[in-house]
Amino acid sequence: MTKEQAYQQLLPQIEALVADEQDMIANMANIAAALHEAFGFWWTGFYRVEGDMLVLGPFQGPIACTRIPYGRGVCGTAWAQGQTIIVPNVHEFAGHIACSSASNSEIVVPIRKDGRIIAVLDIDSVEYNTFDTIDQRYLEQIQL
Ligand code: SME
């Protein structure tokens, strides 16, 4: 199965998972689990917008930094720019926050509700160059 096929199978399942649940923490938890299990990423989770900070939300994988200021790291930069950031090699991203030394590539996708960014979805991989525009296209469809 190609990555695209895997996303095409998974996205309707994710939509169904969250369709009847309004609680965003519960939805973040199930989405992180579904993505993590399907693709075997190193770390899959959410940071929630709280004032001028991103605060750690539901995730799968090793422990992570709890707070990331606006504009800092890949997550804070994706939030500030309002767009997905794909990082093929995290060691070359100025300001990358290394929660785990095992991570080598990363994608961060802002999640909007009513037009405002309310969270970011952050996925880390131990391989380099894991994420591309296919991941971006499907992950950007995820709604809480
Ligand atoms: N690497 C991220 C921090 C979060 S951890 O990867 C889970 C960043 O630079 O924003």
Short mmCIF file of N, CA, C and O and ligand atoms in Angstrom, two decimals:
data_model
loop_
_atom_site.label_atom_id
_atom_site.label_comp_id
_atom_site.label_asym_id
_atom_site.label_seq_id
_atom_site.Cartn_x
_atom_site.Cartn_y
_atom_site.Cartn_z
N MET A 1 0.85 -1.20 0.00
CA MET A 1 0.00 0.00 0.00
C MET A 1 0.88 1.25 0.00
O MET A 1 1.83 1.36 0.78
N THR A 2 0.56 2.19 -0.87
CA THR A 2 1.33 3.45 -0.89
C THR A 2 0.90 4.32 0.28
O THR A 2 -0.15 4.10 0.90
N LYS A 3 1.71 5.32 0.54
CA LYS A 3 1.38 6.27 1.62
C LYS A 3 0.05 6.95 1.33
O LYS A 3 -0.78 7.15 2.22
N GLU A 4 -0.15 7.31 0.06
CA GLU A 4 -1.39 7.97 -0.34
C GLU A 4 -2.60 7.07 -0.07
O GLU A 4 -3.61 7.52 0.47
N GLN A 5 -2.47 5.80 -0.40
CA GLN A 5 -3.56 4.85 -0.13
C GLN A 5 -3.83 4.72 1.36
O GLN A 5 -4.96 4.62 1.80
N ALA A 6 -2.74 4.72 2.13
CA ALA A 6 -2.90 4.61 3.59
C ALA A 6 -3.68 5.81 4.13
O ALA A 6 -4.59 5.65 4.95
N TYR A 7 -3.34 7.00 3.65
CA TYR A 7 -4.09 8.19 4.09
C TYR A 7 -5.55 8.12 3.61
O TYR A 7 -6.46 8.51 4.34
N GLN A 8 -5.76 7.63 2.39
CA GLN A 8 -7.13 7.58 1.86
C GLN A 8 -8.00 6.62 2.68
O GLN A 8 -9.20 6.82 2.80
N GLN A 9 -7.37 5.59 3.22
CA GLN A 9 -8.10 4.68 4.10
C GLN A 9 -8.33 5.28 5.48
O GLN A 9 -9.39 5.14 6.08
N LEU A 10 -7.31 5.96 5.96
CA LEU A 10 -7.33 6.42 7.34
C LEU A 10 -8.19 7.66 7.56
O LEU A 10 -8.87 7.77 8.58
N LEU A 11 -8.18 8.58 6.59
CA LEU A 11 -8.87 9.85 6.83
C LEU A 11 -10.37 9.70 7.09
O LEU A 11 -10.90 10.32 8.01
N PRO A 12 -11.08 8.87 6.32
CA PRO A 12 -12.50 8.68 6.64
C PRO A 12 -12.69 8.05 8.03
O PRO A 12 -13.64 8.38 8.73
N GLN A 13 -11.76 7.19 8.43
CA GLN A 13 -11.85 6.60 9.77
C GLN A 13 -11.68 7.68 10.84
O GLN A 13 -12.37 7.70 11.85
N ILE A 14 -10.75 8.60 10.58
CA ILE A 14 -10.53 9.69 11.54
C ILE A 14 -11.75 10.60 11.60
O ILE A 14 -12.19 11.01 12.67
N GLU A 15 -12.31 10.90 10.42
CA GLU A 15 -13.51 11.75 10.39
C GLU A 15 -14.64 11.11 11.19
O GLU A 15 -15.35 11.77 11.95
N ALA A 16 -14.80 9.80 11.01
CA ALA A 16 -15.87 9.09 11.72
C ALA A 16 -15.61 9.09 13.23
O ALA A 16 -16.53 9.22 14.04
N LEU A 17 -14.32 8.96 13.60
CA LEU A 17 -13.96 8.94 15.03
C LEU A 17 -14.38 10.20 15.75
O LEU A 17 -14.79 10.16 16.90
N VAL A 18 -14.24 11.34 15.07
CA VAL A 18 -14.47 12.62 15.75
C VAL A 18 -15.85 13.21 15.48
O VAL A 18 -16.24 14.18 16.12
N ALA A 19 -16.58 12.61 14.53
CA ALA A 19 -17.84 13.21 14.06
C ALA A 19 -18.84 13.44 15.19
O ALA A 19 -19.50 14.47 15.23
N ASP A 20 -18.97 12.50 16.10
CA ASP A 20 -20.00 12.60 17.14
C ASP A 20 -19.46 13.04 18.49
O ASP A 20 -20.12 12.91 19.50
N GLU A 21 -18.22 13.52 18.50
CA GLU A 21 -17.62 13.93 19.78
C GLU A 21 -17.18 15.39 19.69
O GLU A 21 -16.40 15.74 18.81
N GLN A 22 -17.65 16.21 20.60
CA GLN A 22 -17.31 17.64 20.59
C GLN A 22 -16.05 17.94 21.40
O GLN A 22 -15.45 19.00 21.23
N ASP A 23 -15.66 17.02 22.27
CA ASP A 23 -14.52 17.31 23.14
C ASP A 23 -13.21 17.20 22.36
O ASP A 23 -12.84 16.12 21.88
N MET A 24 -12.52 18.33 22.26
CA MET A 24 -11.34 18.36 21.39
C MET A 24 -10.17 17.56 21.94
O MET A 24 -9.37 17.03 21.18
N ILE A 25 -10.07 17.47 23.25
CA ILE A 25 -8.98 16.68 23.84
C ILE A 25 -9.17 15.20 23.49
O ILE A 25 -8.24 14.50 23.10
N ALA A 26 -10.42 14.75 23.63
CA ALA A 26 -10.72 13.36 23.28
C ALA A 26 -10.42 13.11 21.81
O ALA A 26 -9.83 12.08 21.44
N ASN A 27 -10.79 14.07 20.97
CA ASN A 27 -10.55 13.90 19.53
C ASN A 27 -9.06 13.92 19.21
O ASN A 27 -8.57 13.12 18.40
N MET A 28 -8.31 14.83 19.84
CA MET A 28 -6.86 14.86 19.63
C MET A 28 -6.24 13.53 20.02
O MET A 28 -5.34 13.02 19.35
N ALA A 29 -6.71 12.97 21.12
CA ALA A 29 -6.14 11.71 21.61
C ALA A 29 -6.35 10.58 20.60
O ALA A 29 -5.42 9.83 20.27
N ASN A 30 -7.57 10.49 20.08
CA ASN A 30 -7.83 9.41 19.12
C ASN A 30 -7.14 9.64 17.78
O ASN A 30 -6.68 8.68 17.15
N ILE A 31 -7.07 10.88 17.35
CA ILE A 31 -6.39 11.17 16.08
C ILE A 31 -4.90 10.84 16.19
O ILE A 31 -4.31 10.22 15.29
N ALA A 32 -4.29 11.25 17.30
CA ALA A 32 -2.86 10.95 17.49
C ALA A 32 -2.63 9.44 17.48
O ALA A 32 -1.69 8.94 16.84
N ALA A 33 -3.50 8.71 18.16
CA ALA A 33 -3.34 7.26 18.22
C ALA A 33 -3.53 6.63 16.84
O ALA A 33 -2.76 5.74 16.44
N ALA A 34 -4.53 7.09 16.10
CA ALA A 34 -4.81 6.50 14.78
C ALA A 34 -3.64 6.73 13.83
O ALA A 34 -3.20 5.81 13.13
N LEU A 35 -3.11 7.95 13.80
CA LEU A 35 -1.99 8.25 12.90
C LEU A 35 -0.74 7.48 13.31
O LEU A 35 -0.02 6.92 12.48
N HIS A 36 -0.48 7.48 14.61
CA HIS A 36 0.74 6.87 15.13
C HIS A 36 0.77 5.37 14.83
O HIS A 36 1.79 4.83 14.41
N GLU A 37 -0.37 4.75 15.03
CA GLU A 37 -0.44 3.30 14.82
C GLU A 37 -0.38 2.94 13.34
O GLU A 37 0.27 1.98 12.95
N ALA A 38 -1.03 3.75 12.52
CA ALA A 38 -1.07 3.45 11.08
C ALA A 38 0.31 3.59 10.43
O ALA A 38 0.67 2.82 9.55
N PHE A 39 1.06 4.61 10.86
CA PHE A 39 2.31 4.90 10.15
C PHE A 39 3.57 4.56 10.95
O PHE A 39 4.67 4.58 10.40
N GLY A 40 3.43 4.29 12.24
CA GLY A 40 4.62 3.95 13.03
C GLY A 40 5.59 5.11 13.18
O GLY A 40 6.80 4.92 13.14
N PHE A 41 5.05 6.32 13.33
CA PHE A 41 5.92 7.48 13.52
C PHE A 41 6.63 7.39 14.87
O PHE A 41 6.28 6.57 15.73
N TRP A 42 7.61 8.26 15.08
CA TRP A 42 8.33 8.30 16.36
C TRP A 42 7.51 9.04 17.43
O TRP A 42 7.44 8.62 18.58
N TRP A 43 6.91 10.15 17.02
CA TRP A 43 6.12 10.97 17.96
C TRP A 43 5.00 11.61 17.16
O TRP A 43 5.23 12.17 16.08
N THR A 44 3.78 11.51 17.66
CA THR A 44 2.61 12.04 16.96
C THR A 44 1.72 12.72 17.98
O THR A 44 1.24 12.06 18.92
N GLY A 45 1.52 14.01 17.85
CA GLY A 45 0.67 14.64 18.86
C GLY A 45 0.32 16.08 18.57
O GLY A 45 0.64 16.63 17.51
N PHE A 46 -0.35 16.68 19.53
CA PHE A 46 -0.88 18.03 19.38
C PHE A 46 -0.29 18.95 20.43
O PHE A 46 -0.03 18.55 21.58
N TYR A 47 -0.09 20.20 20.04
CA TYR A 47 0.12 21.30 20.98
C TYR A 47 -1.07 22.24 20.84
O TYR A 47 -1.47 22.56 19.72
N ARG A 48 -1.64 22.65 21.96
CA ARG A 48 -2.84 23.50 21.97
C ARG A 48 -2.45 24.96 22.18
O ARG A 48 -1.56 25.27 22.98
N VAL A 49 -3.11 25.85 21.44
CA VAL A 49 -2.87 27.28 21.61
C VAL A 49 -3.51 27.73 22.93
O VAL A 49 -4.71 27.54 23.15
N GLU A 50 -2.68 28.28 23.81
CA GLU A 50 -3.14 28.84 25.09
C GLU A 50 -2.46 30.19 25.25
O GLU A 50 -1.28 30.24 25.62
N GLY A 51 -3.15 31.27 24.95
CA GLY A 51 -2.55 32.60 25.02
C GLY A 51 -1.43 32.71 24.01
O GLY A 51 -1.64 32.47 22.82
N ASP A 52 -0.21 33.07 24.49
CA ASP A 52 0.92 33.20 23.55
C ASP A 52 1.84 31.98 23.58
O ASP A 52 3.00 32.05 23.23
N MET A 53 1.27 30.87 24.03
CA MET A 53 2.05 29.63 24.14
C MET A 53 1.34 28.47 23.44
O MET A 53 0.11 28.46 23.36
N LEU A 54 2.13 27.51 23.02
CA LEU A 54 1.59 26.20 22.68
C LEU A 54 1.82 25.30 23.89
O LEU A 54 2.93 25.26 24.43
N VAL A 55 0.77 24.62 24.31
CA VAL A 55 0.87 23.73 25.47
C VAL A 55 0.62 22.30 25.00
O VAL A 55 -0.32 22.05 24.22
N LEU A 56 1.44 21.39 25.50
CA LEU A 56 1.37 19.99 25.09
C LEU A 56 -0.04 19.43 25.26
O LEU A 56 -0.69 19.63 26.29
N GLY A 57 -0.51 18.74 24.24
CA GLY A 57 -1.80 18.07 24.28
C GLY A 57 -1.62 16.57 24.14
O GLY A 57 -0.51 16.06 24.34
N PRO A 58 -2.68 15.86 23.79
CA PRO A 58 -2.58 14.41 23.64
C PRO A 58 -1.54 14.02 22.59
O PRO A 58 -1.45 14.66 21.55
N PHE A 59 -0.79 12.98 22.91
CA PHE A 59 0.23 12.52 21.96
C PHE A 59 0.51 11.04 22.17
O PHE A 59 0.09 10.46 23.18
N GLN A 60 1.23 10.47 21.21
CA GLN A 60 1.74 9.11 21.31
C GLN A 60 3.24 9.18 21.11
O GLN A 60 3.71 9.86 20.19
N GLY A 61 3.99 8.49 21.94
CA GLY A 61 5.43 8.50 21.80
C GLY A 61 6.08 8.93 23.10
O GLY A 61 5.41 9.02 24.13
N PRO A 62 7.40 9.20 23.05
CA PRO A 62 8.12 9.55 24.28
C PRO A 62 7.70 10.92 24.82
O PRO A 62 7.11 11.72 24.10
N ILE A 63 8.04 11.18 26.08
CA ILE A 63 7.69 12.46 26.71
C ILE A 63 8.24 13.62 25.89
O ILE A 63 9.24 13.48 25.19
N ALA A 64 7.56 14.78 26.01
CA ALA A 64 7.92 15.92 25.17
C ALA A 64 7.90 17.21 25.97
O ALA A 64 7.36 17.27 27.08
N CYS A 65 8.48 18.26 25.39
CA CYS A 65 8.46 19.60 26.01
C CYS A 65 7.00 20.01 26.21
O CYS A 65 6.17 19.75 25.33
N THR A 66 6.71 20.68 27.31
CA THR A 66 5.31 21.00 27.60
C THR A 66 4.87 22.33 27.01
O THR A 66 3.71 22.49 26.68
N ARG A 67 5.79 23.30 26.90
CA ARG A 67 5.38 24.63 26.42
C ARG A 67 6.33 25.14 25.35
O ARG A 67 7.55 25.05 25.50
N ILE A 68 5.75 25.69 24.29
CA ILE A 68 6.54 26.26 23.20
C ILE A 68 6.00 27.67 22.92
O ILE A 68 4.82 27.82 22.58
N PRO A 69 6.83 28.71 23.06
CA PRO A 69 6.35 30.08 22.82
C PRO A 69 6.04 30.32 21.33
O PRO A 69 6.62 29.67 20.45
N TYR A 70 5.14 31.28 21.11
CA TYR A 70 4.78 31.73 19.75
C TYR A 70 6.05 32.04 18.96
O TYR A 70 6.94 32.75 19.46
N GLY A 71 6.16 31.49 17.77
CA GLY A 71 7.29 31.79 16.91
C GLY A 71 8.54 30.97 17.17
O GLY A 71 9.54 31.13 16.47
N ARG A 72 8.51 30.09 18.18
CA ARG A 72 9.71 29.31 18.52
C ARG A 72 9.58 27.88 18.00
O ARG A 72 8.50 27.30 18.00
N GLY A 73 10.73 27.31 17.64
CA GLY A 73 10.75 25.94 17.17
C GLY A 73 9.95 25.78 15.88
O GLY A 73 9.45 26.76 15.32
N VAL A 74 9.84 24.56 15.43
CA VAL A 74 9.06 24.31 14.22
C VAL A 74 7.58 24.55 14.51
O VAL A 74 6.86 25.16 13.72
N CYS A 75 7.13 24.11 15.70
CA CYS A 75 5.72 24.25 16.05
C CYS A 75 5.30 25.70 16.16
O CYS A 75 4.29 26.12 15.58
N GLY A 76 6.08 26.48 16.91
CA GLY A 76 5.74 27.89 17.09
C GLY A 76 5.85 28.69 15.81
O GLY A 76 5.13 29.68 15.61
N THR A 77 6.74 28.26 14.92
CA THR A 77 6.90 28.93 13.63
C THR A 77 5.71 28.62 12.72
O THR A 77 5.17 29.51 12.05
N ALA A 78 5.27 27.36 12.70
CA ALA A 78 4.10 26.99 11.89
C ALA A 78 2.86 27.75 12.37
O ALA A 78 2.04 28.21 11.56
N TRP A 79 2.74 27.91 13.68
CA TRP A 79 1.63 28.68 14.26
C TRP A 79 1.73 30.14 13.81
O TRP A 79 0.76 30.72 13.31
N ALA A 80 2.92 30.74 13.96
CA ALA A 80 3.09 32.16 13.62
C ALA A 80 2.87 32.41 12.13
O ALA A 80 2.28 33.41 11.74
N GLN A 81 3.35 31.48 11.30
CA GLN A 81 3.21 31.67 9.84
C GLN A 81 1.84 31.23 9.33
O GLN A 81 1.47 31.55 8.21
N GLY A 82 1.13 30.47 10.14
CA GLY A 82 -0.19 30.00 9.73
C GLY A 82 -0.13 29.03 8.58
O GLY A 82 -1.06 28.94 7.77
N GLN A 83 0.95 28.28 8.51
CA GLN A 83 1.05 27.28 7.44
C GLN A 83 1.88 26.08 7.86
O GLN A 83 2.69 26.16 8.79
N THR A 84 1.64 25.00 7.13
CA THR A 84 2.36 23.75 7.39
C THR A 84 3.85 23.93 7.12
O THR A 84 4.23 24.58 6.16
N ILE A 85 4.68 23.34 7.99
CA ILE A 85 6.12 23.33 7.76
C ILE A 85 6.60 21.89 7.69
O ILE A 85 6.33 21.09 8.60
N ILE A 86 7.29 21.57 6.61
CA ILE A 86 7.92 20.26 6.44
C ILE A 86 9.42 20.45 6.64
O ILE A 86 10.02 21.31 5.99
N VAL A 87 9.99 19.68 7.56
CA VAL A 87 11.43 19.80 7.84
C VAL A 87 12.10 18.47 7.51
O VAL A 87 11.98 17.51 8.27
N PRO A 88 12.82 18.40 6.40
CA PRO A 88 13.45 17.14 5.98
C PRO A 88 14.57 16.71 6.93
O PRO A 88 14.82 15.52 7.10
N ASN A 89 15.25 17.72 7.54
CA ASN A 89 16.36 17.44 8.46
C ASN A 89 16.28 18.46 9.58
O ASN A 89 16.62 19.63 9.39
N VAL A 90 15.83 18.02 10.74
CA VAL A 90 15.59 18.97 11.84
C VAL A 90 16.88 19.65 12.31
O VAL A 90 16.84 20.74 12.86
N HIS A 91 18.02 19.01 12.07
CA HIS A 91 19.29 19.57 12.53
C HIS A 91 19.68 20.80 11.72
O HIS A 91 20.57 21.55 12.09
N GLU A 92 18.99 21.00 10.59
CA GLU A 92 19.27 22.17 9.75
C GLU A 92 18.21 23.25 9.91
O GLU A 92 18.25 24.25 9.21
N PHE A 93 17.24 23.04 10.80
CA PHE A 93 16.20 24.05 11.01
C PHE A 93 16.63 24.93 12.18
O PHE A 93 16.71 24.47 13.32
N ALA A 94 16.91 26.19 11.89
CA ALA A 94 17.37 27.11 12.94
C ALA A 94 16.28 27.24 14.00
O ALA A 94 15.15 27.58 13.66
N GLY A 95 16.61 26.95 15.25
CA GLY A 95 15.64 27.12 16.33
C GLY A 95 14.82 25.88 16.62
O GLY A 95 13.96 25.91 17.48
N HIS A 96 15.09 24.80 15.89
CA HIS A 96 14.38 23.54 16.16
C HIS A 96 14.51 23.18 17.64
O HIS A 96 15.59 23.29 18.23
N ILE A 97 13.40 22.78 18.25
CA ILE A 97 13.42 22.37 19.66
C ILE A 97 13.50 20.85 19.70
O ILE A 97 12.56 20.17 19.26
N ALA A 98 14.60 20.33 20.19
CA ALA A 98 14.80 18.88 20.20
C ALA A 98 14.22 18.28 21.48
O ALA A 98 14.87 18.29 22.53
N CYS A 99 13.00 17.80 21.40
CA CYS A 99 12.41 17.12 22.56
C CYS A 99 13.04 15.74 22.68
O CYS A 99 13.11 15.18 23.76
N SER A 100 13.46 15.18 21.56
CA SER A 100 14.09 13.87 21.56
C SER A 100 15.22 13.88 20.54
O SER A 100 15.04 14.35 19.42
N SER A 101 16.37 13.38 20.95
CA SER A 101 17.52 13.39 20.04
C SER A 101 17.35 12.38 18.91
O SER A 101 18.11 12.39 17.95
N ALA A 102 16.34 11.50 19.02
CA ALA A 102 16.14 10.48 17.99
C ALA A 102 15.41 11.03 16.76
O ALA A 102 15.41 10.40 15.71
N SER A 103 14.81 12.20 16.91
CA SER A 103 14.01 12.74 15.81
C SER A 103 14.90 13.37 14.75
O SER A 103 15.80 14.14 15.06
N ASN A 104 14.63 13.05 13.47
CA ASN A 104 15.45 13.60 12.39
C ASN A 104 14.66 14.37 11.35
O ASN A 104 15.23 15.18 10.62
N SER A 105 13.35 14.11 11.23
CA SER A 105 12.54 14.94 10.34
C SER A 105 11.18 15.14 10.99
O SER A 105 10.79 14.41 11.91
N GLU A 106 10.45 16.13 10.47
CA GLU A 106 9.26 16.57 11.20
C GLU A 106 8.29 17.29 10.27
O GLU A 106 8.71 17.90 9.28
N ILE A 107 7.00 17.21 10.59
CA ILE A 107 6.00 18.04 9.91
C ILE A 107 5.10 18.64 10.98
O ILE A 107 4.76 17.96 11.96
N VAL A 108 4.77 19.91 10.81
CA VAL A 108 3.86 20.57 11.74
C VAL A 108 2.74 21.23 10.94
O VAL A 108 3.01 21.99 10.00
N VAL A 109 1.50 20.89 11.31
CA VAL A 109 0.32 21.35 10.57
C VAL A 109 -0.57 22.16 11.50
O VAL A 109 -1.07 21.62 12.51
N PRO A 110 -0.81 23.44 11.21
CA PRO A 110 -1.75 24.20 12.02
C PRO A 110 -3.18 23.66 11.86
O PRO A 110 -3.57 23.27 10.75
N ILE A 111 -3.92 23.62 12.96
CA ILE A 111 -5.30 23.14 12.93
C ILE A 111 -6.21 24.33 13.26
O ILE A 111 -6.03 24.98 14.30
N ARG A 112 -7.17 24.59 12.39
CA ARG A 112 -8.05 25.76 12.58
C ARG A 112 -9.45 25.36 13.00
O ARG A 112 -9.94 24.28 12.64
N LYS A 113 -10.08 26.24 13.74
CA LYS A 113 -11.51 26.12 14.01
C LYS A 113 -12.10 27.52 13.87
O LYS A 113 -11.56 28.47 14.45
N ASP A 114 -13.15 27.64 13.09
CA ASP A 114 -13.76 28.94 12.81
C ASP A 114 -12.70 29.96 12.37
O ASP A 114 -12.72 31.11 12.80
N GLY A 115 -11.76 29.50 11.55
CA GLY A 115 -10.77 30.39 10.97
C GLY A 115 -9.56 30.70 11.85
O GLY A 115 -8.59 31.28 11.37
N ARG A 116 -9.62 30.32 13.11
CA ARG A 116 -8.49 30.61 14.02
C ARG A 116 -7.68 29.35 14.28
O ARG A 116 -8.24 28.25 14.40
N ILE A 117 -6.37 29.51 14.41
CA ILE A 117 -5.52 28.35 14.74
C ILE A 117 -5.70 28.03 16.22
O ILE A 117 -5.46 28.89 17.07
N ILE A 118 -6.14 26.81 16.49
CA ILE A 118 -6.40 26.43 17.88
C ILE A 118 -5.38 25.40 18.38
O ILE A 118 -5.30 25.13 19.57
N ALA A 119 -4.62 24.82 17.45
CA ALA A 119 -3.65 23.79 17.83
C ALA A 119 -2.71 23.56 16.65
O ALA A 119 -2.97 24.06 15.55
N VAL A 120 -1.63 22.84 16.91
CA VAL A 120 -0.83 22.32 15.80
C VAL A 120 -0.69 20.81 15.98
O VAL A 120 -0.64 20.32 17.11
N LEU A 121 -0.68 20.13 14.85
CA LEU A 121 -0.39 18.70 14.83
C LEU A 121 1.09 18.56 14.50
O LEU A 121 1.54 19.10 13.48
N ASP A 122 1.84 17.87 15.34
CA ASP A 122 3.29 17.73 15.16
C ASP A 122 3.61 16.25 15.03
O ASP A 122 3.18 15.44 15.86
N ILE A 123 4.33 15.90 13.97
CA ILE A 123 4.74 14.49 13.80
C ILE A 123 6.24 14.45 13.57
O ILE A 123 6.78 15.20 12.75
N ASP A 124 6.90 13.57 14.32
CA ASP A 124 8.36 13.42 14.22
C ASP A 124 8.70 12.01 13.73
O ASP A 124 8.02 11.04 14.08
N SER A 125 9.80 11.94 12.97
CA SER A 125 10.26 10.66 12.45
C SER A 125 11.73 10.46 12.78
O SER A 125 12.49 11.43 12.83
N VAL A 126 12.13 9.23 12.97
CA VAL A 126 13.56 8.96 13.19
C VAL A 126 14.33 8.95 11.87
O VAL A 126 15.55 9.03 11.87
N GLU A 127 13.62 8.84 10.75
CA GLU A 127 14.26 8.88 9.43
C GLU A 127 14.35 10.34 8.97
O GLU A 127 13.54 11.17 9.37
N TYR A 128 15.29 10.60 8.08
CA TYR A 128 15.32 11.89 7.42
C TYR A 128 14.29 11.87 6.28
O TYR A 128 13.92 10.80 5.78
N ASN A 129 13.85 13.06 5.85
CA ASN A 129 12.99 13.20 4.64
C ASN A 129 11.73 12.35 4.68
O ASN A 129 11.32 11.84 3.64
N THR A 130 11.12 12.19 5.84
CA THR A 130 9.93 11.33 5.91
C THR A 130 8.70 12.00 5.29
O THR A 130 7.87 11.32 4.70
N PHE A 131 8.60 13.31 5.42
CA PHE A 131 7.33 13.98 5.10
C PHE A 131 7.44 14.79 3.81
O PHE A 131 8.48 15.38 3.51
N ASP A 132 6.34 14.77 3.05
CA ASP A 132 6.30 15.51 1.78
C ASP A 132 4.90 16.10 1.60
O ASP A 132 4.09 16.10 2.53
N THR A 133 4.62 16.56 0.40
CA THR A 133 3.33 17.23 0.16
C THR A 133 2.16 16.26 0.21
O THR A 133 1.02 16.69 0.36
N ILE A 134 2.41 14.96 0.11
CA ILE A 134 1.31 13.99 0.29
C ILE A 134 0.86 14.02 1.75
O ILE A 134 -0.33 14.14 2.04
N ASP A 135 1.82 13.95 2.67
CA ASP A 135 1.46 14.05 4.10
C ASP A 135 0.74 15.37 4.34
O ASP A 135 -0.30 15.41 5.01
N GLN A 136 1.30 16.44 3.81
CA GLN A 136 0.71 17.76 4.02
C GLN A 136 -0.74 17.80 3.54
O GLN A 136 -1.64 18.24 4.27
N ARG A 137 -0.98 17.31 2.32
CA ARG A 137 -2.32 17.39 1.72
C ARG A 137 -3.34 16.66 2.60
O ARG A 137 -4.43 17.17 2.84
N TYR A 138 -3.00 15.50 3.11
CA TYR A 138 -3.96 14.73 3.91
C TYR A 138 -4.04 15.23 5.35
O TYR A 138 -5.14 15.35 5.90
N LEU A 139 -2.92 15.53 5.94
CA LEU A 139 -2.95 15.98 7.34
C LEU A 139 -3.68 17.32 7.48
O LEU A 139 -4.32 17.58 8.49
N GLU A 140 -3.62 18.14 6.43
CA GLU A 140 -4.32 19.44 6.49
C GLU A 140 -5.84 19.27 6.46
O GLU A 140 -6.57 20.22 6.70
N GLN A 141 -6.31 18.08 6.13
CA GLN A 141 -7.77 17.85 6.14
C GLN A 141 -8.31 17.50 7.52
O GLN A 141 -9.52 17.43 7.73
N ILE A 142 -7.40 17.26 8.44
CA ILE A 142 -7.84 16.83 9.77
C ILE A 142 -8.51 17.97 10.53
O ILE A 142 -7.98 19.07 10.60
N GLN A 143 -9.69 17.70 11.04
CA GLN A 143 -10.47 18.67 11.83
C GLN A 143 -10.71 18.09 13.21
O GLN A 143 -10.93 16.89 13.35
N LEU A 144 -10.70 18.94 14.21
CA LEU A 144 -11.00 18.47 15.55
C LEU A 144 -12.49 18.53 15.82
O LEU A 144 -12.98 18.14 16.83
N1 SME B 1 10.49 19.76 17.51
C1 SME B 1 9.39 20.61 17.89
C2 SME B 1 9.09 20.51 19.35
C3 SME B 1 8.08 19.48 19.72
S1 SME B 1 8.70 17.91 19.76
O1 SME B 1 9.28 17.56 18.45
C4 SME B 1 7.51 16.81 20.18
C5 SME B 1 9.68 22.05 17.51
O2 SME B 1 10.81 22.38 17.12
O3 SME B 1 8.78 22.86 17.61
#
